[in-house]
XYZ file of C-alpha atoms in Angstrom:
343
model
C 10.621 -186.541 32.767
C 13.720 -187.616 30.867
C 11.429 -189.322 28.359
C 9.421 -186.275 27.854
C 12.877 -184.537 27.001
C 13.571 -187.428 24.539
C 9.945 -186.683 22.799
C 11.002 -183.182 22.175
C 14.452 -184.092 20.821
C 12.669 -186.562 18.532
C 10.152 -183.992 17.322
C 12.798 -181.507 16.347
C 15.033 -184.159 14.606
C 12.116 -185.400 12.620
C 11.148 -181.848 11.561
C 7.877 -182.297 13.247
C 8.794 -178.957 14.951
C 11.224 -176.393 13.738
C 13.201 -173.862 15.420
C 10.465 -171.251 15.122
C 7.942 -173.687 16.372
C 10.092 -174.592 19.290
C 10.158 -170.926 20.139
C 6.447 -170.604 19.958
C 6.079 -173.910 21.976
C 8.141 -172.257 24.777
C 6.446 -169.113 24.613
C 3.075 -170.739 24.929
C 4.412 -172.532 28.220
C 5.876 -169.421 29.599
C 3.237 -166.810 28.720
C 0.102 -168.886 29.301
C 0.569 -172.264 31.063
C 2.881 -171.164 33.710
C 0.993 -168.159 34.847
C -2.257 -170.316 34.958
C -0.501 -172.820 37.048
C 0.683 -170.157 39.468
C -2.867 -168.789 39.806
C -4.318 -172.303 40.159
C -1.824 -173.215 42.919
C -2.842 -170.147 44.947
C -6.598 -170.886 44.309
C -6.252 -174.462 45.363
C -4.374 -173.900 48.604
C -6.404 -172.908 51.640
C -5.339 -169.772 53.480
C -2.996 -170.803 56.499
C -0.933 -168.697 58.603
C 1.624 -171.410 58.302
C 1.884 -170.966 54.407
C 2.454 -167.167 54.706
C 5.339 -167.758 57.281
C 6.723 -170.394 55.027
C 6.414 -168.102 51.971
C 8.538 -165.462 53.779
C 11.147 -168.291 54.740
C 11.288 -168.990 51.038
C 12.110 -165.422 50.177
C 14.943 -165.283 52.794
C 16.273 -168.759 52.103
C 16.319 -168.136 48.307
C 18.116 -164.743 48.780
C 20.827 -166.370 51.117
C 21.183 -169.385 48.799
C 22.139 -167.044 45.775
C 24.659 -165.458 47.859
C 26.288 -168.694 48.646
C 25.978 -169.836 45.045
C 27.640 -166.664 43.859
C 30.469 -166.857 46.344
C 31.053 -170.630 45.579
C 30.868 -170.187 41.782
C 33.358 -167.265 41.746
C 35.745 -169.539 43.722
C 35.366 -172.584 41.624
C 35.056 -170.951 38.227
C 38.256 -169.078 37.972
C 39.104 -166.070 35.638
C 41.689 -167.213 33.147
C 42.602 -165.823 29.607
C 40.869 -167.588 26.772
C 37.917 -168.747 28.895
C 34.444 -167.758 28.558
C 34.353 -167.040 32.359
C 31.314 -164.711 32.464
C 29.095 -167.258 30.634
C 30.318 -170.168 32.824
C 29.763 -168.199 35.909
C 26.165 -167.006 34.976
C 25.303 -170.686 33.749
C 26.566 -171.963 37.034
C 24.523 -169.601 39.102
C 21.314 -169.093 37.608
C 18.971 -171.946 36.926
C 16.053 -172.764 34.624
C 13.836 -172.719 37.784
C 10.706 -171.889 35.902
C 10.835 -174.516 33.175
C 12.377 -177.292 35.315
C 11.826 -176.396 38.761
C 8.136 -175.865 38.848
C 7.377 -179.394 37.536
C 9.534 -181.140 40.012
C 8.432 -178.910 42.962
C 4.893 -179.663 41.935
C 5.607 -183.310 41.652
C 7.111 -183.468 45.191
C 4.842 -181.234 47.187
C 1.788 -180.531 44.738
C 0.376 -177.019 44.698
C 2.177 -176.233 47.953
C 5.478 -176.647 46.212
C 4.352 -174.312 43.458
C 3.141 -171.907 46.067
C 6.711 -171.646 47.524
C 8.262 -171.593 43.984
C 6.395 -168.322 43.168
C 8.358 -166.570 46.021
C 11.564 -168.134 44.810
C 11.021 -166.865 41.323
C 10.559 -163.230 42.586
C 14.088 -163.521 44.245
C 15.451 -165.252 40.986
C 14.319 -162.305 38.692
C 15.698 -159.741 40.996
C 19.215 -161.389 41.200
C 19.267 -162.654 37.522
C 18.284 -159.175 36.010
C 20.577 -157.161 38.267
C 23.688 -159.211 39.174
C 23.270 -161.695 36.337
C 23.148 -158.943 33.536
C 25.996 -157.120 35.106
C 27.940 -160.252 35.139
C 27.569 -160.909 31.543
C 27.634 -157.445 30.066
C 29.186 -155.106 32.908
C 26.119 -152.926 32.975
C 22.734 -152.918 34.570
C 19.603 -153.372 32.629
C 16.948 -151.785 34.788
C 14.409 -151.585 31.920
C 14.706 -155.257 31.321
C 14.288 -155.794 35.087
C 11.121 -153.723 35.189
C 9.701 -155.530 32.006
C 10.327 -158.942 33.529
C 8.573 -157.798 36.825
C 5.576 -157.208 34.591
C 5.873 -160.555 32.858
C 2.750 -162.842 32.644
C 4.284 -165.031 35.347
C 4.713 -162.207 37.780
C 1.237 -160.941 36.977
C 0.007 -164.488 37.790
C 1.836 -164.368 41.022
C 0.098 -160.959 41.956
C -3.380 -162.296 40.926
C -2.767 -165.643 42.928
C -1.701 -163.654 46.069
C -4.853 -161.559 45.997
C -6.947 -164.749 45.603
C -5.089 -166.242 48.469
C -5.072 -163.383 51.039
C -8.538 -162.252 50.224
C -9.743 -165.845 50.106
C -11.616 -165.271 46.696
C -12.451 -168.694 45.101
C -12.381 -169.157 41.447
C -15.700 -170.107 39.742
C -16.225 -173.813 39.208
C -15.988 -173.620 35.375
C -12.848 -171.346 35.530
C -11.259 -173.486 38.198
C -11.720 -176.615 36.114
C -10.476 -174.884 33.071
C -7.279 -173.492 34.960
C -6.800 -177.069 36.396
C -6.840 -178.589 32.801
C -4.219 -175.961 31.507
C -2.089 -176.250 34.841
C -1.733 -179.950 34.057
C -0.153 -179.228 30.786
C 2.827 -177.517 32.527
C 5.135 -180.666 33.209
C 4.767 -182.382 29.812
C 4.878 -179.427 27.708
C 7.793 -177.867 29.609
C 9.801 -181.056 29.480
C 9.005 -181.294 25.612
C 9.978 -177.829 25.006
C 13.380 -178.238 26.952
C 13.918 -181.271 24.670
C 13.371 -179.243 21.605
C 15.900 -176.463 22.898
C 18.586 -179.263 23.760
C 18.137 -180.618 20.110
C 18.920 -177.166 18.705
C 22.259 -177.259 20.374
C 25.450 -179.020 18.818
C 25.190 -181.699 21.706
C 28.128 -183.898 20.137
C 30.397 -180.790 20.119
C 29.315 -179.849 23.599
C 30.243 -183.409 24.786
C 33.794 -182.967 23.560
C 34.515 -180.012 25.687
C 35.737 -180.799 29.256
C 34.835 -177.277 30.532
C 31.247 -178.158 29.837
C 31.380 -181.135 32.115
C 33.205 -179.103 34.821
C 30.667 -176.250 34.767
C 27.893 -178.807 34.715
C 29.393 -180.561 37.786
C 29.593 -177.210 39.707
C 26.027 -176.356 38.747
C 24.354 -179.548 39.401
C 26.304 -181.369 42.130
C 29.073 -179.640 43.757
C 27.317 -176.285 45.019
C 23.901 -177.858 45.469
C 25.305 -180.469 47.776
C 27.342 -177.905 49.820
C 24.054 -175.956 49.958
C 22.183 -178.994 51.205
C 24.887 -179.344 53.888
C 24.219 -175.810 54.950
C 20.356 -176.483 54.896
C 20.659 -179.371 57.343
C 21.150 -177.534 60.602
C 18.305 -175.182 59.725
C 15.543 -177.177 61.573
C 13.483 -174.026 62.367
C 12.864 -173.653 58.562
C 10.235 -176.060 57.303
C 11.641 -179.190 55.459
C 9.451 -178.505 52.595
C 10.757 -175.084 52.082
C 14.367 -176.165 52.191
C 13.594 -178.955 49.639
C 11.842 -176.555 47.193
C 14.678 -173.953 47.351
C 17.276 -176.877 46.924
C 15.427 -178.198 43.956
C 15.115 -174.707 42.217
C 18.961 -174.002 43.040
C 20.105 -177.415 41.516
C 17.967 -176.939 38.308
C 20.032 -176.779 35.018
C 21.401 -173.683 33.725
C 18.964 -170.949 32.593
C 18.054 -170.532 28.839
C 18.190 -166.697 29.679
C 22.214 -166.998 29.346
C 21.951 -168.156 25.687
C 19.232 -165.389 24.859
C 21.433 -162.603 26.544
C 24.600 -163.789 24.734
C 22.634 -163.615 21.532
C 21.520 -160.104 22.255
C 24.951 -158.889 23.268
C 26.996 -160.715 20.649
C 28.699 -163.064 23.024
C 29.469 -166.669 22.492
C 25.900 -168.037 22.416
C 26.863 -171.360 21.036
C 28.956 -172.272 24.183
C 26.115 -171.072 26.374
C 23.747 -173.368 24.490
C 26.169 -176.256 24.969
C 26.224 -175.641 28.772
C 22.344 -175.316 28.827
C 21.888 -178.536 26.712
C 24.296 -180.718 28.871
C 22.953 -179.451 32.216
C 19.511 -180.024 31.052
C 19.974 -183.706 30.130
C 22.090 -184.459 33.131
C 19.776 -182.709 35.616
C 17.189 -185.487 34.926
C 19.396 -187.560 37.194
C 21.200 -185.054 39.446
C 18.193 -183.169 40.596
C 16.380 -186.203 42.000
C 19.732 -187.516 43.378
C 20.490 -184.355 45.222
C 16.861 -184.187 46.706
C 17.169 -187.831 47.730
C 20.427 -187.485 49.312
C 19.202 -184.393 51.217
C 16.092 -186.262 52.497
C 18.293 -189.228 53.404
C 20.509 -187.034 55.473
C 17.436 -185.577 57.165
C 16.202 -189.111 58.072
C 19.667 -189.937 59.553
C 19.659 -186.590 61.437
C 16.253 -187.502 63.056
C 17.330 -191.042 63.742
C 20.613 -190.267 65.609
C 21.424 -191.999 68.826
C 21.436 -190.540 72.315
C 21.234 -186.872 72.500
C 20.667 -186.343 68.966
C 17.417 -188.352 68.961
C 15.380 -185.387 70.435
C 12.589 -183.672 68.748
C 13.463 -181.068 66.107
C 11.849 -178.417 68.288
C 14.392 -178.821 71.106
C 17.528 -176.741 71.404
C 19.634 -179.715 70.439
C 18.299 -179.928 66.998
C 20.952 -177.325 65.720
C 23.663 -179.377 67.304
C 22.580 -182.487 65.743
C 22.127 -180.572 62.204
C 25.614 -179.228 62.572
C 27.130 -182.627 63.188
C 25.257 -184.040 60.230
C 26.292 -181.207 58.051
C 29.973 -181.896 58.670
C 29.372 -185.620 57.458
C 27.443 -184.176 54.607
C 29.848 -181.440 53.735
C 32.655 -184.046 53.761
C 30.910 -185.944 51.107
C 30.288 -182.799 48.968
C 33.941 -181.859 48.977
C 35.553 -185.285 48.468
C 35.607 -184.727 44.673
C 36.684 -181.108 44.944
C 40.516 -181.799 44.477
C 40.133 -183.430 41.048
C 37.607 -180.663 39.897
C 39.783 -177.893 41.332
C 42.756 -179.205 39.228
C 40.516 -179.397 36.261
C 39.390 -175.774 36.908
C 42.939 -174.549 36.883
C 43.922 -176.277 33.608
């Protein structure tokens, strides 16, 4: 995926694609490829009561995760004169979960991962267009929320749900076409992200220590804390926890830059955070997931009483014990980062 980002950067730097072309490229992914991917995911997954229950768990876990993220970011990114605190907090809380999260969720769990991602996106839109807009501007944008809830991706989710619940199969020709278009999502999304990164003044961004700090909060510190909180939740399927963790650990949302442009805020700073988190996330997202799955393996392989099945009453005890160890790892770097935050 990192190499696909590089392809986008090269395409922009060599003027194969300009700024307007990059915007059209991104729009094509968001308005056509992603909705088709969503419909295709629902059509390819056979109806199971397990999936319905897991989707409901995804809704709940996503909402709780945003509450945790908001509380942690407000604590770690403190208000100080001269800082762009609103931009930093928005960038640290809200992720590019559609662009970056869907490809990785699809790579890890296939169409089932995309299936759960659609539930997460519904929660993301509700939080980002209410709390997020109020955080940046101090006011609600209800019209924008309604418009976003009528976006092609959300329409794709509704169509997909109808196909799933009423068990309506796609015609073979249409199904094959949707499959081809859905296959474009990962490469095109990654190339589009690379084009967006290339448009930012990356060298200037790398000179700003605050960008590193916000990136660490967004990509490592809070996701690892969140992963520690997920460990004792053995009653929630592992696949759901992994998908939510991946989407929360995705890089900062491009939405922040767009909203800053709209409201005459420091969009250059927002684009710097977006560019750095997008590049670094190619390493941190797989690392966070690997760390979480490794902790789960340790959890299930514990000695004596902790070796019981996940379905037993001892599982929460084992999970809590592992969470303390995992949480200790997550906070080991906090003193340095906390000092940096207060500089």
